[in-house]
PDB file of C-alpha atoms in Angstrom:
ATOM      1  CA  MET A  23       0.000   0.000   0.000  1.00 57.00           C
ATOM      2  CA  LYS A  24       2.762   2.475   0.906  1.00 50.00           C
ATOM      3  CA  PHE A  25       4.553   1.933  -2.423  1.00 52.00           C
ATOM      4  CA  ARG A  26       1.289   2.266  -4.346  1.00 55.00           C
ATOM      5  CA  MET A  27       0.357   5.481  -2.532  1.00 54.00           C
ATOM      6  CA  LYS A  28       3.817   6.966  -3.088  1.00 51.00           C
ATOM      7  CA  LYS A  29       3.576   6.143  -6.778  1.00 50.00           C
ATOM      8  CA  LEU A  30       0.101   7.714  -7.040  1.00 51.00           C
ATOM      9  CA  ILE A  31       1.188  10.933  -5.318  1.00 51.00           C
ATOM     10  CA  LEU A  32       4.339  11.309  -7.407  1.00 49.00           C
ATOM     11  CA  SER A  33       2.376  10.577 -10.578  1.00 47.00           C
ATOM     12  CA  SER A  34      -0.177  13.262  -9.747  1.00 49.00           C
ATOM     13  CA  ILE A  35       2.532  15.842  -9.145  1.00 44.00           C
ATOM     14  CA  ALA A  36       4.354  14.922 -12.335  1.00 42.00           C
ATOM     15  CA  ILE A  37       1.241  14.964 -14.526  1.00 41.00           C
ATOM     16  CA  GLY A  38      -0.282  18.056 -12.933  1.00 40.00           C
ATOM     17  CA  SER A  39       2.864  20.101 -13.159  1.00 37.00           C
ATOM     18  CA  LEU A  40       2.783  19.735 -16.920  1.00 36.00           C
ATOM     19  CA  PHE A  41      -0.464  21.678 -17.357  1.00 35.00           C
ATOM     20  CA  LEU A  42      -1.782  23.024 -14.138  1.00 34.00           C
ATOM     21  CA  ASN A  43      -2.232  29.399  -9.802  1.00 34.00           C
ATOM     22  CA  ALA A  44      -1.873  28.206  -6.381  1.00 32.00           C
ATOM     23  CA  ALA A  45      -3.507  30.766  -4.163  1.00 36.00           C
ATOM     24  CA  ASN A  46      -3.648  31.419  -0.484  1.00 43.00           C
ATOM     25  CA  ALA A  47      -6.808  30.548   1.416  1.00 50.00           C
ATOM     26  CA  ALA A  48      -9.678  31.579  -0.852  1.00 66.00           C
ATOM     27  CA  PRO A  49     -13.249  32.433   0.196  1.00 75.00           C
ATOM     28  CA  ALA A  50     -14.579  29.127  -1.147  1.00 83.00           C
ATOM     29  CA  ASP A  51     -11.955  26.905   0.524  1.00 89.00           C
ATOM     30  CA  ASN A  52     -13.161  23.920   2.548  1.00 93.00           C
ATOM     31  CA  VAL A  53     -11.563  21.906   5.357  1.00 97.00           C
ATOM     32  CA  TYR A  54     -10.264  18.654   3.876  1.00 97.00           C
ATOM     33  CA  THR A  55     -10.698  15.340   5.661  1.00 97.00           C
ATOM     34  CA  PRO A  56      -8.316  12.392   5.062  1.00 97.00           C
ATOM     35  CA  GLN A  57     -10.849   9.643   4.309  1.00 97.00           C
ATOM     36  CA  VAL A  58     -11.620   8.336   0.829  1.00 97.00           C
ATOM     37  CA  GLU A  59     -14.734   6.409  -0.161  1.00 95.00           C
ATOM     38  CA  TYR A  60     -14.055   4.137  -3.134  1.00 96.00           C
ATOM     39  CA  GLY A  61     -16.513   4.456  -6.031  1.00 95.00           C
ATOM     40  CA  LYS A  62     -18.258   7.546  -4.681  1.00 95.00           C
ATOM     41  CA  ARG A  63     -19.127  10.218  -7.238  1.00 97.00           C
ATOM     42  CA  GLU A  64     -19.757  13.815  -6.262  1.00 97.00           C
ATOM     43  CA  LEU A  65     -21.088  17.027  -7.712  1.00 98.00           C
ATOM     44  CA  ASP A  66     -19.395  19.699  -5.636  1.00 98.00           C
ATOM     45  CA  TYR A  67     -20.540  23.312  -5.165  1.00 98.00           C
ATOM     46  CA  ARG A  68     -18.566  25.746  -2.992  1.00 97.00           C
ATOM     47  CA  TYR A  69     -19.209  29.417  -2.400  1.00 97.00           C
ATOM     48  CA  GLY A  70     -17.651  32.072  -0.198  1.00 96.00           C
ATOM     49  CA  TRP A  71     -16.985  35.749   0.291  1.00 95.00           C
ATOM     50  CA  ILE A  72     -14.579  37.826   2.327  1.00 92.00           C
ATOM     51  CA  GLY A  73     -14.742  41.544   3.088  1.00 89.00           C
ATOM     52  CA  LYS A  74     -12.594  44.038   4.942  1.00 83.00           C
ATOM     53  CA  GLY A  75     -14.282  47.090   6.432  1.00 77.00           C
ATOM     54  CA  ASN A  76     -16.168  49.022   3.766  1.00 77.00           C
ATOM     55  CA  ASP A  77     -14.160  47.504   0.915  1.00 79.00           C
ATOM     56  CA  PRO A  78     -16.119  45.515  -1.713  1.00 82.00           C
ATOM     57  CA  HIS A  79     -16.503  41.814  -0.926  1.00 87.00           C
ATOM     58  CA  ARG A  80     -14.369  39.318  -2.820  1.00 89.00           C
ATOM     59  CA  ASN A  81     -16.525  36.362  -3.886  1.00 94.00           C
ATOM     60  CA  ALA A  82     -15.590  32.919  -5.199  1.00 94.00           C
ATOM     61  CA  THR A  83     -17.664  30.069  -6.608  1.00 96.00           C
ATOM     62  CA  LEU A  84     -16.350  26.592  -7.367  1.00 97.00           C
ATOM     63  CA  LEU A  85     -18.059  23.850  -9.388  1.00 98.00           C
ATOM     64  CA  GLY A  86     -16.480  20.405  -9.291  1.00 98.00           C
ATOM     65  CA  LEU A  87     -16.930  16.793 -10.301  1.00 98.00           C
ATOM     66  CA  GLY A  88     -15.216  14.230  -8.075  1.00 98.00           C
ATOM     67  CA  TYR A  89     -14.717  10.461  -7.995  1.00 98.00           C
ATOM     68  CA  GLY A  90     -13.328   7.923  -5.538  1.00 97.00           C
ATOM     69  CA  ALA A  91     -11.056   6.372  -8.145  1.00 97.00           C
ATOM     70  CA  GLY A  92      -9.418   3.910  -5.747  1.00 96.00           C
ATOM     71  CA  GLN A  93      -9.638   2.650  -2.198  1.00 95.00           C
ATOM     72  CA  TYR A  94      -7.174   5.350  -1.152  1.00 97.00           C
ATOM     73  CA  TRP A  95      -7.482   7.972  -3.911  1.00 98.00           C
ATOM     74  CA  TYR A  96     -10.107  10.651  -4.512  1.00 98.00           C
ATOM     75  CA  THR A  97      -9.782  12.988  -7.488  1.00 98.00           C
ATOM     76  CA  GLU A  98     -11.786  16.042  -8.556  1.00 98.00           C
ATOM     77  CA  LEU A  99     -11.761  18.463 -11.477  1.00 98.00           C
ATOM     78  CA  TYR A 100     -13.246  21.891 -10.889  1.00 98.00           C
ATOM     79  CA  LEU A 101     -13.847  25.346 -12.321  1.00 97.00           C
ATOM     80  CA  ARG A 102     -13.524  28.464 -10.169  1.00 95.00           C
ATOM     81  CA  TYR A 103     -15.195  31.835 -10.744  1.00 95.00           C
ATOM     82  CA  ASN A 104     -14.411  35.084  -8.889  1.00 92.00           C
ATOM     83  CA  ARG A 105     -16.328  38.303  -8.425  1.00 89.00           C
ATOM     84  CA  GLU A 106     -15.181  41.629  -6.974  1.00 81.00           C
ATOM     85  CA  GLY A 107     -17.862  43.886  -5.490  1.00 71.00           C
ATOM     86  CA  ASP A 108     -20.806  44.407  -7.857  1.00 74.00           C
ATOM     87  CA  SER A 109     -19.004  43.125 -10.950  1.00 75.00           C
ATOM     88  CA  GLY A 110     -20.160  39.935 -12.622  1.00 77.00           C
ATOM     89  CA  ASN A 111     -18.705  36.459 -12.098  1.00 82.00           C
ATOM     90  CA  ARG A 112     -15.556  35.857 -14.111  1.00 89.00           C
ATOM     91  CA  PHE A 113     -13.864  32.572 -14.863  1.00 92.00           C
ATOM     92  CA  ASN A 114     -10.690  32.437 -12.801  1.00 90.00           C
ATOM     93  CA  ALA A 115      -9.117  28.975 -12.923  1.00 94.00           C
ATOM     94  CA  ILE A 116      -9.426  25.300 -13.689  1.00 96.00           C
ATOM     95  CA  GLY A 117      -8.138  22.934 -11.035  1.00 96.00           C
ATOM     96  CA  TRP A 118      -7.327  19.311 -10.336  1.00 97.00           C
ATOM     97  CA  GLU A 119      -7.547  18.081  -6.740  1.00 97.00           C
ATOM     98  CA  ASN A 120      -6.208  14.742  -5.475  1.00 98.00           C
ATOM     99  CA  LYS A 121      -6.647  13.352  -1.970  1.00 98.00           C
ATOM    100  CA  TYR A 122      -4.895  10.227  -0.696  1.00 98.00           C
ATOM    101  CA  GLN A 123      -5.802   8.209   2.374  1.00 98.00           C
ATOM    102  CA  LEU A 124      -2.536   7.041   3.934  1.00 98.00           C
ATOM    103  CA  THR A 125      -3.857   5.040   6.913  1.00 97.00           C
ATOM    104  CA  GLU A 126      -6.837   2.803   7.527  1.00 96.00           C
ATOM    105  CA  VAL A 127      -9.661   4.530   9.380  1.00 94.00           C
ATOM    106  CA  GLY A 128      -9.209   3.907  13.097  1.00 92.00           C
ATOM    107  CA  GLN A 129      -5.955   1.997  12.656  1.00 93.00           C
ATOM    108  CA  TYR A 130      -4.047   4.643  14.617  1.00 96.00           C
ATOM    109  CA  PRO A 131      -5.124   7.384  17.048  1.00 96.00           C
ATOM    110  CA  VAL A 132      -4.817   9.872  14.151  1.00 98.00           C
ATOM    111  CA  ASP A 133      -6.057   9.225  10.609  1.00 98.00           C
ATOM    112  CA  ILE A 134      -3.682  10.675   8.005  1.00 98.00           C
ATOM    113  CA  GLY A 135      -4.159  11.760   4.401  1.00 98.00           C
ATOM    114  CA  PHE A 136      -2.347  13.873   1.839  1.00 98.00           C
ATOM    115  CA  LEU A 137      -3.585  16.521  -0.587  1.00 98.00           C
ATOM    116  CA  VAL A 138      -2.089  17.451  -3.973  1.00 98.00           C
ATOM    117  CA  LYS A 139      -3.813  20.250  -5.878  1.00 97.00           C
ATOM    118  CA  PHE A 140      -3.017  22.019  -9.145  1.00 96.00           C
ATOM    119  CA  GLU A 141      -4.536  25.123 -10.710  1.00 94.00           C
ATOM    120  CA  LEU A 142      -4.243  26.719 -14.130  1.00 94.00           C
ATOM    121  CA  PRO A 143      -5.489  30.341 -14.007  1.00 90.00           C
ATOM    122  CA  ASP A 144      -7.015  32.275 -16.847  1.00 88.00           C
ATOM    123  CA  SER A 145      -4.098  34.730 -16.764  1.00 82.00           C
ATOM    124  CA  ARG A 146      -0.836  33.317 -18.084  1.00 82.00           C
ATOM    125  CA  SER A 147       1.075  35.903 -16.022  1.00 82.00           C
ATOM    126  CA  GLN A 148       0.163  33.904 -12.900  1.00 83.00           C
ATOM    127  CA  GLY A 149       1.835  30.742 -14.164  1.00 85.00           C
ATOM    128  CA  PHE A 150       0.458  27.545 -12.638  1.00 89.00           C
ATOM    129  CA  GLY A 151      -0.042  26.643  -9.007  1.00 93.00           C
ATOM    130  CA  LEU A 152       0.746  23.721  -6.764  1.00 95.00           C
ATOM    131  CA  LYS A 153      -0.692  23.176  -3.287  1.00 97.00           C
ATOM    132  CA  PHE A 154       0.071  20.121  -1.150  1.00 98.00           C
ATOM    133  CA  GLY A 155       0.231  18.976   2.443  1.00 98.00           C
ATOM    134  CA  PRO A 156      -0.790  16.471   5.129  1.00 98.00           C
ATOM    135  CA  LEU A 157      -4.324  16.027   6.457  1.00 98.00           C
ATOM    136  CA  PHE A 158      -5.034  14.837  10.019  1.00 98.00           C
ATOM    137  CA  GLN A 159      -8.149  13.704  11.862  1.00 98.00           C
ATOM    138  CA  THR A 160      -8.773  12.355  15.350  1.00 98.00           C
ATOM    139  CA  ASP A 161     -11.658  11.927  17.777  1.00 96.00           C
ATOM    140  CA  PHE A 162     -12.179  13.011  21.371  1.00 95.00           C
ATOM    141  CA  GLY A 163     -15.356  11.264  22.425  1.00 94.00           C
ATOM    142  CA  ASN A 164     -18.100  12.625  20.162  1.00 96.00           C
ATOM    143  CA  THR A 165     -15.911  15.450  18.877  1.00 97.00           C
ATOM    144  CA  GLN A 166     -14.125  15.073  15.547  1.00 98.00           C
ATOM    145  CA  VAL A 167     -11.043  17.268  15.103  1.00 98.00           C
ATOM    146  CA  ASN A 168      -9.279  17.992  11.801  1.00 98.00           C
ATOM    147  CA  ALA A 169      -6.027  19.887  11.256  1.00 98.00           C
ATOM    148  CA  ASN A 170      -4.230  20.409   7.925  1.00 98.00           C
ATOM    149  CA  LEU A 171      -1.000  22.106   6.859  1.00 98.00           C
ATOM    150  CA  LEU A 172      -0.906  23.210   3.217  1.00 98.00           C
ATOM    151  CA  PHE A 173       2.067  24.509   1.244  1.00 97.00           C
ATOM    152  CA  SER A 174       1.512  26.445  -1.984  1.00 96.00           C
ATOM    153  CA  ARG A 175       3.465  28.238  -4.673  1.00 94.00           C
ATOM    154  CA  ASN A 176       2.988  29.705  -8.143  1.00 92.00           C
ATOM    155  CA  TYR A 177       5.453  28.473 -10.748  1.00 92.00           C
ATOM    156  CA  HIS A 178       6.422  30.301 -13.954  1.00 87.00           C
ATOM    157  CA  ALA A 179       4.598  33.422 -12.738  1.00 86.00           C
ATOM    158  CA  ASP A 180       5.710  36.871 -13.871  1.00 85.00           C
ATOM    159  CA  VAL A 181       6.270  37.857 -10.236  1.00 86.00           C
ATOM    160  CA  PRO A 182       8.523  35.486  -8.232  1.00 84.00           C
ATOM    161  CA  ASN A 183       6.948  34.176  -5.035  1.00 89.00           C
ATOM    162  CA  PRO A 184       8.068  31.930  -2.175  1.00 92.00           C
ATOM    163  CA  MET A 185       6.519  28.706  -0.951  1.00 95.00           C
ATOM    164  CA  ARG A 186       3.676  29.760   1.361  1.00 96.00           C
ATOM    165  CA  LEU A 187       2.149  28.056   4.384  1.00 97.00           C
ATOM    166  CA  ASP A 188      -1.583  27.936   5.111  1.00 97.00           C
ATOM    167  CA  TYR A 189      -3.440  25.996   7.773  1.00 97.00           C
ATOM    168  CA  GLN A 190      -7.015  24.926   8.304  1.00 97.00           C
ATOM    169  CA  TRP A 191      -8.807  23.177  11.137  1.00 98.00           C
ATOM    170  CA  GLN A 192     -12.217  22.304  12.454  1.00 98.00           C
ATOM    171  CA  ALA A 193     -13.865  20.711  15.479  1.00 98.00           C
ATOM    172  CA  LYS A 194     -17.290  19.126  15.007  1.00 98.00           C
ATOM    173  CA  TYR A 195     -19.539  17.653  17.700  1.00 97.00           C
ATOM    174  CA  ARG A 196     -21.160  14.561  16.248  1.00 95.00           C
ATOM    175  CA  SER A 197     -24.741  14.091  17.368  1.00 93.00           C
ATOM    176  CA  ASN A 198     -27.537  14.046  14.786  1.00 95.00           C
ATOM    177  CA  PRO A 199     -25.994  13.547  11.309  1.00 94.00           C
ATOM    178  CA  LEU A 200     -28.710  15.751   9.793  1.00 96.00           C
ATOM    179  CA  LEU A 201     -27.379  18.784  11.665  1.00 97.00           C
ATOM    180  CA  GLU A 202     -24.152  19.068  13.649  1.00 98.00           C
ATOM    181  CA  PHE A 203     -22.342  22.095  15.034  1.00 98.00           C
ATOM    182  CA  GLY A 204     -18.720  23.054  15.435  1.00 98.00           C
ATOM    183  CA  VAL A 205     -16.056  25.639  14.662  1.00 98.00           C
ATOM    184  CA  GLN A 206     -13.668  26.184  11.741  1.00 98.00           C
ATOM    185  CA  GLY A 207     -10.459  28.114  11.211  1.00 97.00           C
ATOM    186  CA  PHE A 208      -8.314  29.120   8.230  1.00 96.00           C
ATOM    187  CA  GLY A 209      -4.976  30.914   8.296  1.00 95.00           C
ATOM    188  CA  GLU A 210      -2.133  32.256   6.132  1.00 95.00           C
ATOM    189  CA  VAL A 211       1.236  32.988   7.710  1.00 94.00           C
ATOM    190  CA  GLY A 212       3.310  33.894   4.656  1.00 94.00           C
ATOM    191  CA  ALA A 213       6.479  32.145   3.497  1.00 95.00           C
ATOM    192  CA  TRP A 214       6.730  28.720   5.103  1.00 95.00           C
ATOM    193  CA  ASP A 215      10.277  29.286   6.377  1.00 92.00           C
ATOM    194  CA  HIS A 216       9.995  33.017   7.215  1.00 91.00           C
ATOM    195  CA  TRP A 217       6.581  33.989   8.516  1.00 94.00           C
ATOM    196  CA  ALA A 218       5.166  37.419   7.699  1.00 92.00           C
ATOM    197  CA  PRO A 219       4.661  40.040  10.447  1.00 91.00           C
ATOM    198  CA  ARG A 220       1.523  39.410  12.460  1.00 86.00           C
ATOM    199  CA  SER A 221      -0.232  42.375  10.829  1.00 81.00           C
ATOM    200  CA  GLN A 222       0.212  40.718   7.404  1.00 86.00           C
ATOM    201  CA  GLN A 223      -1.065  37.298   8.461  1.00 91.00           C
ATOM    202  CA  THR A 224      -4.650  36.061   8.222  1.00 92.00           C
ATOM    203  CA  HIS A 225      -6.378  34.036  10.958  1.00 95.00           C
ATOM    204  CA  LEU A 226     -10.063  33.386  10.311  1.00 95.00           C
ATOM    205  CA  VAL A 227     -12.180  31.570  12.911  1.00 97.00           C
ATOM    206  CA  GLY A 228     -15.895  31.164  13.556  1.00 97.00           C
ATOM    207  CA  PRO A 229     -18.911  28.899  14.128  1.00 98.00           C
ATOM    208  CA  ALA A 230     -19.875  26.252  11.588  1.00 98.00           C
ATOM    209  CA  PHE A 231     -22.604  23.710  10.981  1.00 97.00           C
ATOM    210  CA  PHE A 232     -22.625  20.455   9.032  1.00 98.00           C
ATOM    211  CA  GLY A 233     -25.136  17.889   7.869  1.00 98.00           C
ATOM    212  CA  LYS A 234     -25.827  14.917   5.640  1.00 97.00           C
ATOM    213  CA  LEU A 235     -29.245  14.120   4.183  1.00 97.00           C
ATOM    214  CA  PRO A 236     -29.479  10.501   2.937  1.00 96.00           C
ATOM    215  CA  LEU A 237     -31.422   9.831  -0.251  1.00 96.00           C
ATOM    216  CA  ALA A 238     -32.187   6.637  -2.147  1.00 92.00           C
ATOM    217  CA  GLY A 239     -29.354   4.084  -2.481  1.00 89.00           C
ATOM    218  CA  ARG A 240     -25.910   5.625  -2.198  1.00 89.00           C
ATOM    219  CA  GLN A 241     -27.237   9.091  -2.899  1.00 96.00           C
ATOM    220  CA  ALA A 242     -26.916  11.808  -0.279  1.00 97.00           C
ATOM    221  CA  ILE A 243     -26.590  15.552   0.079  1.00 98.00           C
ATOM    222  CA  LYS A 244     -23.821  16.840   2.358  1.00 97.00           C
ATOM    223  CA  TYR A 245     -23.557  20.454   3.388  1.00 98.00           C
ATOM    224  CA  SER A 246     -21.521  22.739   5.598  1.00 97.00           C
ATOM    225  CA  ALA A 247     -21.226  26.472   6.220  1.00 97.00           C
ATOM    226  CA  ALA A 248     -19.235  28.805   8.465  1.00 97.00           C
ATOM    227  CA  TYR A 249     -19.157  32.494   9.382  1.00 97.00           C
ATOM    228  CA  LEU A 250     -15.591  33.587  10.075  1.00 96.00           C
ATOM    229  CA  ILE A 251     -13.868  36.627  11.573  1.00 95.00           C
ATOM    230  CA  ASP A 252     -10.223  37.561  11.089  1.00 94.00           C
ATOM    231  CA  VAL A 253      -8.911  37.881  14.645  1.00 92.00           C
ATOM    232  CA  SER A 254      -5.501  39.122  13.456  1.00 87.00           C
ATOM    233  CA  ASP A 255      -6.416  42.504  11.923  1.00 82.00           C
ATOM    234  CA  ALA A 256      -7.741  45.644  13.598  1.00 79.00           C
ATOM    235  CA  ILE A 257     -10.771  45.836  11.286  1.00 82.00           C
ATOM    236  CA  HIS A 258     -11.711  42.171  11.893  1.00 87.00           C
ATOM    237  CA  SER A 259     -12.532  41.194   8.306  1.00 90.00           C
ATOM    238  CA  LYS A 260     -15.572  38.987   7.871  1.00 94.00           C
ATOM    239  CA  ALA A 261     -15.919  35.882   5.706  1.00 95.00           C
ATOM    240  CA  PHE A 262     -18.554  33.308   4.856  1.00 96.00           C
ATOM    241  CA  ARG A 263     -18.089  29.930   3.212  1.00 97.00           C
ATOM    242  CA  ALA A 264     -20.474  27.133   2.269  1.00 97.00           C
ATOM    243  CA  GLN A 265     -20.289  23.785   0.503  1.00 97.00           C
ATOM    244  CA  VAL A 266     -22.968  21.468  -0.878  1.00 98.00           C
ATOM    245  CA  GLU A 267     -22.100  18.022  -2.271  1.00 98.00           C
ATOM    246  CA  TYR A 268     -24.424  15.648  -4.078  1.00 98.00           C
ATOM    247  CA  GLU A 269     -23.107  12.100  -3.665  1.00 97.00           C
ATOM    248  CA  TYR A 270     -24.232   9.284  -5.926  1.00 95.00           C
TER     249      TYR A 270
END
């Protein structure tokens, strides 16, 4: 299994780097979990906005099609659209997302996965992007905790840029699967080996809710949403993110 997973990850990086703007935490980002469900197909919709003071909101919408291609590999192709203020939606990037489950669920105290993500933006000046990093999940009683570290960089961009470090986390209290509550956080600290001054970092945190509505057969609708506040800036920027997945 370890050799197969290593081969899959390296293959994804090699193939993706041939044709695929990594960006810092975007309004429509979600918190990744390490598990993979073989054979599951998904229609994925993500939406989010972020605003600072009286500045116009920055909006993002993502439409994806995903598939559990193997017992330990989930892959998704998506299109992303951005909107600034009152302007219309504009195509921003095409992306390819790959998630690998590295441990059996429950085999160890912490479940581990790995994410590899590529993006090709509409502007050639931005080059292409690579984002990757480990995914972790553990349980404390009825509380599920996730924590991820993600590294990203734009290659062949007109403006040189360093490898950046983002993080994301969530804690969810599992009770009724139809509606569960928790908290989410997203952050950007700058270059991975030389963090930016605190005033230039982003640390979003806020309440979230989650749910899964079973339908006929393997079909289900999963959803989540969070309202986030940037605790690191004096203005306390606000953000909202939501995701709806149709599984079949």
